[in-house]
mmCIF file of C-alpha atoms and ligand atoms in Angstrom:
data_model
loop_
_atom_site.group_PDB
_atom_site.id
_atom_site.type_symbol
_atom_site.label_atom_id
_atom_site.label_comp_id
_atom_site.label_asym_id
_atom_site.label_seq_id
_atom_site.Cartn_x
_atom_site.Cartn_y
_atom_site.Cartn_z
ATOM 1 C CA MET A 1 -0.041 0.032 -0.023
ATOM 2 C CA ASP A 2 1.291 3.601 -0.785
ATOM 3 C CA ASP A 3 2.037 4.711 2.703
ATOM 4 C CA LYS A 4 2.361 8.250 1.634
ATOM 5 C CA LEU A 5 -1.022 8.631 0.154
ATOM 6 C CA ILE A 6 -2.536 7.133 3.293
ATOM 7 C CA SER A 7 -0.558 9.571 5.639
ATOM 8 C CA ASP A 8 -1.662 12.531 3.414
ATOM 9 C CA ALA A 9 -5.396 11.327 3.526
ATOM 10 C CA ILE A 10 -4.900 11.379 7.432
ATOM 11 C CA ALA A 11 -3.382 14.715 7.642
ATOM 12 C CA TYR A 12 -6.086 16.218 5.018
ATOM 13 C CA MET A 13 -9.005 14.801 6.985
ATOM 14 C CA GLN A 14 -7.583 15.944 10.234
ATOM 15 C CA ASP A 15 -7.277 19.497 8.825
ATOM 16 C CA LEU A 16 -10.858 19.468 7.774
ATOM 17 C CA PHE A 17 -12.151 18.157 11.014
ATOM 18 C CA ARG A 18 -10.096 20.688 13.024
ATOM 19 C CA GLY A 19 -12.318 22.255 15.874
ATOM 20 C CA ASN A 20 -15.243 19.580 15.872
ATOM 21 C CA ALA A 21 -15.719 17.785 18.966
ATOM 22 C CA ASP A 22 -19.004 16.408 18.898
ATOM 23 C CA GLY A 23 -18.130 12.752 18.236
ATOM 24 C CA HIS A 24 -18.068 13.099 14.602
ATOM 25 C CA ASP A 25 -14.433 14.256 14.397
ATOM 26 C CA ALA A 26 -11.177 13.102 13.192
ATOM 27 C CA ALA A 27 -10.835 10.512 16.167
ATOM 28 C CA HIS A 28 -13.961 8.788 14.938
ATOM 29 C CA THR A 29 -12.480 8.739 11.391
ATOM 30 C CA LEU A 30 -9.505 7.254 12.634
ATOM 31 C CA ARG A 31 -11.322 4.407 14.560
ATOM 32 C CA VAL A 32 -13.265 3.688 11.718
ATOM 33 C CA TRP A 33 -10.226 3.392 9.453
ATOM 34 C CA ARG A 34 -8.497 1.003 11.912
ATOM 35 C CA THR A 35 -11.636 -1.104 12.447
ATOM 36 C CA ALA A 36 -12.185 -1.197 8.644
ATOM 37 C CA LEU A 37 -8.522 -2.532 8.304
ATOM 38 C CA LEU A 38 -9.380 -5.156 11.014
ATOM 39 C CA LEU A 39 -12.305 -6.231 9.053
ATOM 40 C CA ALA A 40 -10.533 -6.333 5.558
ATOM 41 C CA ARG A 41 -8.294 -9.131 7.263
ATOM 42 C CA SER A 42 -11.292 -11.241 7.349
ATOM 43 C CA GLU A 43 -12.207 -10.607 3.739
ATOM 44 C CA PRO A 44 -9.240 -11.685 1.622
ATOM 45 C CA GLY A 45 -10.991 -10.748 -1.473
ATOM 46 C CA CYS A 46 -11.048 -7.081 -0.690
ATOM 47 C CA ASP A 47 -9.047 -4.118 -2.122
ATOM 48 C CA VAL A 48 -7.512 -3.161 1.176
ATOM 49 C CA GLN A 49 -6.104 0.336 -0.116
ATOM 50 C CA LEU A 50 -9.603 1.239 -1.338
ATOM 51 C CA VAL A 51 -11.130 0.317 2.091
ATOM 52 C CA ALA A 52 -8.366 2.450 3.862
ATOM 53 C CA LEU A 53 -8.987 5.625 1.641
ATOM 54 C CA ALA A 54 -12.818 4.957 1.701
ATOM 55 C CA ALA A 55 -12.618 5.011 5.407
ATOM 56 C CA LEU A 56 -10.248 8.036 5.935
ATOM 57 C CA LEU A 57 -12.472 10.099 3.356
ATOM 58 C CA HIS A 58 -15.976 8.639 4.449
ATOM 59 C CA ASP A 59 -17.072 11.907 6.240
ATOM 60 C CA VAL A 60 -15.028 14.743 4.506
ATOM 61 C CA ASP A 61 -18.371 15.556 2.721
ATOM 62 C CA ASP A 62 -20.618 14.975 5.662
ATOM 63 C CA HIS A 63 -23.591 17.355 4.749
ATOM 64 C CA LYS A 64 -23.925 18.043 8.619
ATOM 65 C CA LEU A 65 -20.680 19.632 8.584
ATOM 66 C CA PHE A 66 -19.314 20.538 4.867
ATOM 67 C CA ARG A 67 -21.502 22.213 2.058
ATOM 68 C CA THR A 68 -19.955 20.188 -0.616
ATOM 69 C CA GLU A 69 -21.402 18.622 -3.632
ATOM 70 C CA ASP A 70 -20.798 15.531 -5.344
ATOM 71 C CA GLN A 71 -17.993 14.399 -2.616
ATOM 72 C CA ALA A 72 -15.862 17.579 -3.688
ATOM 73 C CA ASN A 73 -13.344 17.401 -0.816
ATOM 74 C CA ALA A 74 -12.535 13.757 -1.229
ATOM 75 C CA ARG A 75 -12.426 14.139 -5.063
ATOM 76 C CA ALA A 76 -10.072 17.321 -4.438
ATOM 77 C CA PHE A 77 -7.895 15.259 -2.307
ATOM 78 C CA LEU A 78 -7.582 12.303 -4.681
ATOM 79 C CA GLU A 79 -7.159 14.390 -7.906
ATOM 80 C CA SER A 80 -4.541 16.283 -6.057
ATOM 81 C CA ARG A 81 -2.566 13.190 -5.363
ATOM 82 C CA GLY A 82 -2.820 11.988 -8.979
ATOM 83 C CA VAL A 83 -5.124 8.844 -8.197
ATOM 84 C CA PRO A 84 -6.582 7.785 -11.487
ATOM 85 C CA PRO A 85 -10.043 8.953 -12.502
ATOM 86 C CA GLU A 86 -11.480 5.424 -12.629
ATOM 87 C CA ARG A 87 -10.065 4.514 -9.067
ATOM 88 C CA ILE A 88 -11.393 7.905 -7.713
ATOM 89 C CA ALA A 89 -14.854 6.858 -8.997
ATOM 90 C CA ARG A 90 -14.716 3.598 -7.250
ATOM 91 C CA ILE A 91 -13.731 5.168 -3.987
ATOM 92 C CA CYS A 92 -16.275 7.728 -3.946
ATOM 93 C CA GLU A 93 -18.748 5.111 -4.864
ATOM 94 C CA ALA A 94 -17.836 3.066 -1.758
ATOM 95 C CA ILE A 95 -17.986 6.296 0.346
ATOM 96 C CA ALA A 96 -21.732 7.131 -0.996
ATOM 97 C CA SER A 97 -22.924 3.818 0.035
ATOM 98 C CA VAL A 98 -21.862 4.261 3.623
ATOM 99 C CA SER A 99 -24.178 6.538 5.082
ATOM 100 C CA PHE A 100 -26.931 5.249 7.360
ATOM 101 C CA SER A 101 -29.642 7.926 6.570
ATOM 102 C CA ARG A 102 -29.224 7.932 2.712
ATOM 103 C CA ASN A 103 -29.164 4.298 2.488
ATOM 104 C CA ARG A 104 -31.532 2.793 4.874
ATOM 105 C CA GLY A 105 -32.218 -0.958 4.206
ATOM 106 C CA ARG A 106 -29.712 -0.851 1.294
ATOM 107 C CA ARG A 107 -26.628 -2.754 1.457
ATOM 108 C CA PRO A 108 -23.585 -1.274 -0.209
ATOM 109 C CA ALA A 109 -22.942 -2.883 -3.650
ATOM 110 C CA THR A 110 -19.323 -3.397 -3.125
ATOM 111 C CA LEU A 111 -17.359 -5.314 -0.487
ATOM 112 C CA GLU A 112 -15.210 -2.111 0.376
ATOM 113 C CA GLY A 113 -18.426 -0.279 0.993
ATOM 114 C CA GLN A 114 -19.749 -2.852 3.115
ATOM 115 C CA ILE A 115 -16.514 -3.040 5.121
ATOM 116 C CA VAL A 116 -16.446 0.608 5.541
ATOM 117 C CA GLN A 117 -20.011 0.924 6.638
ATOM 118 C CA ASP A 118 -19.577 -1.932 9.001
ATOM 119 C CA ALA A 119 -16.752 -0.051 10.597
ATOM 120 C CA ASP A 120 -18.586 3.304 10.651
ATOM 121 C CA ARG A 121 -21.763 1.597 12.397
ATOM 122 C CA LEU A 122 -19.568 -0.266 14.803
ATOM 123 C CA ASP A 123 -18.266 3.195 16.101
ATOM 124 C CA ALA A 124 -21.921 4.095 16.722
ATOM 125 C CA ILE A 125 -22.529 1.368 19.141
ATOM 126 C CA GLY A 126 -20.926 0.106 22.422
ATOM 127 C CA ALA A 127 -19.023 2.491 24.998
ATOM 128 C CA ILE A 128 -18.041 4.472 22.181
ATOM 129 C CA GLY A 129 -21.279 4.797 20.735
ATOM 130 C CA ILE A 130 -22.772 5.851 24.109
ATOM 131 C CA ALA A 131 -19.977 8.502 24.541
ATOM 132 C CA ARG A 132 -20.632 9.916 20.861
ATOM 133 C CA THR A 133 -24.441 9.959 21.442
ATOM 134 C CA PHE A 134 -24.399 12.249 24.653
ATOM 135 C CA ALA A 135 -21.487 14.269 23.232
ATOM 136 C CA TYR A 136 -23.683 14.934 20.079
ATOM 137 C CA GLY A 137 -26.866 15.372 22.109
ATOM 138 C CA GLY A 138 -25.126 18.149 24.384
ATOM 139 C CA ARG A 139 -23.694 19.802 21.358
ATOM 140 C CA HIS A 140 -27.336 20.106 19.824
ATOM 141 C CA GLY A 141 -29.087 21.016 22.972
ATOM 142 C CA ARG A 142 -30.787 17.523 23.345
ATOM 143 C CA ASP A 143 -31.727 16.556 26.968
ATOM 144 C CA LEU A 144 -30.591 13.015 28.157
ATOM 145 C CA GLU A 145 -34.079 11.509 27.482
ATOM 146 C CA SER A 146 -33.853 12.496 23.848
ATOM 147 C CA SER A 147 -30.300 10.885 23.553
ATOM 148 C CA ILE A 148 -31.710 7.671 25.197
ATOM 149 C CA ALA A 149 -34.637 7.560 22.776
ATOM 150 C CA HIS A 150 -31.824 7.598 19.902
ATOM 151 C CA PHE A 151 -30.765 4.338 21.054
ATOM 152 C CA HIS A 152 -34.040 2.818 20.675
ATOM 153 C CA GLU A 153 -34.763 4.381 17.265
ATOM 154 C CA LYS A 154 -31.416 3.662 15.840
ATOM 155 C CA LEU A 155 -28.364 2.371 17.721
ATOM 156 C CA LEU A 156 -30.072 -0.844 18.898
ATOM 157 C CA LEU A 157 -31.108 -1.696 15.209
ATOM 158 C CA LEU A 158 -27.539 -1.546 14.112
ATOM 159 C CA ARG A 159 -26.177 -5.147 15.186
ATOM 160 C CA ASP A 160 -28.472 -6.760 12.828
ATOM 161 C CA GLU A 161 -27.576 -4.732 9.998
ATOM 162 C CA MET A 162 -23.806 -5.650 9.683
ATOM 163 C CA ASN A 163 -22.589 -6.885 6.319
ATOM 164 C CA THR A 164 -19.572 -9.089 7.125
ATOM 165 C CA PRO A 165 -19.357 -12.023 9.688
ATOM 166 C CA ALA A 166 -16.512 -10.133 11.255
ATOM 167 C CA ALA A 167 -18.404 -7.177 12.052
ATOM 168 C CA ARG A 168 -21.406 -9.213 13.371
ATOM 169 C CA ALA A 169 -18.929 -10.652 15.971
ATOM 170 C CA LEU A 170 -17.606 -7.327 17.173
ATOM 171 C CA ALA A 171 -21.111 -5.781 17.228
ATOM 172 C CA GLU A 172 -22.437 -8.548 19.497
ATOM 173 C CA GLU A 173 -20.343 -7.367 22.377
ATOM 174 C CA ARG A 174 -21.048 -3.801 21.763
ATOM 175 C CA HIS A 175 -24.747 -4.428 21.478
ATOM 176 C CA ALA A 176 -24.540 -6.368 25.007
ATOM 177 C CA PHE A 177 -22.965 -3.518 26.704
ATOM 178 C CA MET A 178 -25.456 -0.866 25.280
ATOM 179 C CA THR A 179 -28.308 -3.073 26.457
ATOM 180 C CA GLN A 180 -26.782 -3.280 30.067
ATOM 181 C CA PHE A 181 -26.283 0.424 30.107
ATOM 182 C CA LEU A 182 -29.724 1.196 29.128
ATOM 183 C CA ALA A 183 -30.919 -1.306 31.767
ATOM 184 C CA GLN A 184 -28.947 0.608 34.370
ATOM 185 C CA TYR A 185 -30.088 3.806 33.159
ATOM 186 C CA GLU A 186 -33.634 2.770 33.706
ATOM 187 C CA LYS A 187 -33.140 1.472 37.092
ATOM 188 C CA GLU A 188 -31.434 4.747 38.236
ATOM 189 C CA SER A 189 -33.920 7.122 36.556
ATOM 190 C CA ALA A 190 -36.627 5.342 38.397
ATOM 191 C CA ALA A 191 -34.935 5.590 41.587
ATOM 192 C CA ASP A 192 -34.831 9.377 40.970
ATOM 193 C CA ARG A 193 -38.433 9.709 40.906
ATOM 194 C CA PRO A 194 -40.232 10.848 43.847
ATOM 195 C CA PRO A 195 -42.230 8.261 45.475
ATOM 196 C CA LEU A 196 -45.931 8.050 44.750
ATOM 197 C CA CYS A 197 -47.929 9.398 47.727
ATOM 198 C CA ARG A 198 -51.148 7.690 48.588
HETATM 199 NI NI1 LIG B 201 -18.672 8.259 10.207
#
């Protein structure tokens, strides 16, 4: 793998995310990249460099953070490094297939897209998922109950939506931890309520 291209992609991504601290930040992307590489090891047929680049660039055109059209940030980086147009198209296709909201119920067409989507979803659950949910909620003025609702509406569904067997195995542990957290949260919330007066 071209290490320079990968380290340049990391630097480019970190630069774009400077100043973001709501769980949708450079640290998120680095975790997704590492998890994607881990998953790629269990999928011998996949294009590892494509997985790495798609993971590192998967959020650089996120509509919540950037006002770009047609993955302009990802394209600008890849073009500036002389990546062939046909390969840029494949990387951008993989990135486009990752998003949860835009692809609900649709499985990415390529193995590389499936791996990056799994890695992105794994970062939304488990201990990291819990931390990110409350960080995001706080930044957007949501109270704790709204963040708790997000677990039931979205995060608890992700375990069953993993594409690769390796991701399903990792999701199992993270899902169990979230379930345990929610049960404890419920218990403590109930203890908080004033006793009923009869
Ligand atoms: Ni992401």
